[in-house]
Coordinates of C-alpha atoms in Angstrom, one line a residue:
M336 CA 227.4 213.1 206.9
S337 CA 230.0 215.5 205.9
K338 CA 233.5 213.9 204.4
S339 CA 235.3 215.3 206.8
A340 CA 233.6 213.7 209.8
E341 CA 235.4 211.7 212.0
V342 CA 233.2 208.1 213.0
K343 CA 234.5 207.0 216.4
T344 CA 234.0 203.8 218.0
R345 CA 232.9 203.7 222.0
L346 CA 233.8 200.8 223.8
S347 CA 231.2 199.8 226.6
I348 CA 231.0 197.5 229.5
Q349 CA 228.6 196.4 231.6
A350 CA 228.9 195.5 234.9
A351 CA 226.7 192.9 235.6
H352 CA 226.5 192.6 239.9
E353 CA 223.6 189.8 240.1
Q354 CA 226.4 187.8 237.9
I355 CA 229.5 188.8 239.4
N356 CA 230.8 188.8 242.7
P357 CA 231.7 193.3 243.5
I358 CA 235.6 192.6 244.1
D359 CA 236.2 190.7 241.4
L360 CA 233.8 193.7 239.1
L361 CA 236.2 196.2 240.0
D362 CA 239.4 194.3 239.4
D363 CA 238.0 193.5 235.9
V364 CA 237.1 197.6 235.4
I365 CA 241.0 199.0 236.5
Y366 CA 241.7 196.3 233.7
L367 CA 239.8 197.5 231.5
D368 CA 240.3 201.4 232.3
K369 CA 243.9 200.9 231.9
K370 CA 243.3 198.9 228.0
G371 CA 240.9 202.1 227.3
I372 CA 237.3 200.9 227.4
E373 CA 235.4 204.5 227.7
R374 CA 232.4 203.8 229.5
C375 CA 230.4 201.1 231.5
G376 CA 227.8 200.6 232.7
T377 CA 226.6 198.6 236.7
S378 CA 223.3 197.3 237.8
D379 CA 221.4 198.5 240.3
H380 CA 219.8 195.2 241.2
Y381 CA 220.3 194.0 245.6
M382 CA 218.9 191.1 244.0
P383 CA 220.5 188.1 242.1
W384 CA 218.7 187.0 238.9
W385 CA 220.0 183.6 239.4
D386 CA 220.6 181.0 242.8
T387 CA 223.6 179.9 241.5
G388 CA 226.6 181.9 243.0
A389 CA 224.7 184.8 241.6
S390 CA 225.9 188.7 243.7
G391 CA 224.0 191.1 244.6
G392 CA 226.5 194.1 244.3
A393 CA 225.7 197.3 245.6
A394 CA 225.9 199.5 242.6
W395 CA 226.3 202.8 243.9
P396 CA 228.9 202.6 246.8
W397 CA 230.9 200.0 244.0
M398 CA 230.4 203.6 241.5
G399 CA 232.1 204.8 243.6
A400 CA 235.4 202.4 244.2
A401 CA 235.2 202.2 240.4
L402 CA 235.8 205.8 240.1
A403 CA 238.5 206.4 242.8
K404 CA 240.1 203.4 241.3
T405 CA 240.0 204.7 237.2
T406 CA 241.3 207.4 234.9
K407 CA 239.7 207.4 232.2
L408 CA 236.3 205.4 233.1
V409 CA 232.8 207.5 232.2
I410 CA 230.5 204.9 235.0
G411 CA 226.6 204.9 235.4
T412 CA 223.7 203.2 235.9
G413 CA 221.5 201.8 233.3
V414 CA 218.7 202.2 235.4
T415 CA 218.5 203.0 239.8
A416 CA 215.4 204.4 241.5
P417 CA 214.8 207.2 243.0
I418 CA 212.3 207.3 244.5
L419 CA 211.1 203.5 245.4
R420 CA 214.4 202.7 246.3
Y421 CA 216.9 205.8 247.6
H422 CA 215.1 209.5 248.7
P423 CA 216.3 211.6 245.2
A424 CA 218.1 214.4 247.4
I425 CA 220.2 211.2 248.7
V426 CA 221.0 210.4 244.7
A427 CA 221.5 213.9 244.1
Q428 CA 224.3 214.1 246.9
V429 CA 226.4 211.0 246.2
L430 CA 226.6 213.3 242.5
L431 CA 227.8 215.9 243.9
L432 CA 230.4 214.0 245.8
W433 CA 231.7 212.3 242.7
L434 CA 231.5 215.5 241.0
I435 CA 233.5 217.2 243.9
C436 CA 236.0 214.2 244.0
F437 CA 236.6 212.7 240.8
Q438 CA 236.2 215.6 238.6
K439 CA 234.7 212.9 236.2
E440 CA 232.3 212.4 234.0
F441 CA 229.4 210.0 235.3
F442 CA 226.2 209.1 233.8

């Protein structure tokens, strides 16, 4: 690394749908976006991992809501299942819609 290179710390969160209900997760990312969190990964699990009040929110519709309610947040799934759960054309259509509507990064 050169002496003039700047090192920047990036803060990220994981919005775990299998642990927290989607409304609370949305409130959390809105708050954290205002506080400077830059990235949010979210889980794409349709079933909770626990049977003790856990949730199983739908990641893709939730990410659209999060993109609509935040200003700087870069959002995406840690993993998703095109072919097994979503047709690749649907994934492409959603990503293009987000790009047109929000003009923000996602992953």
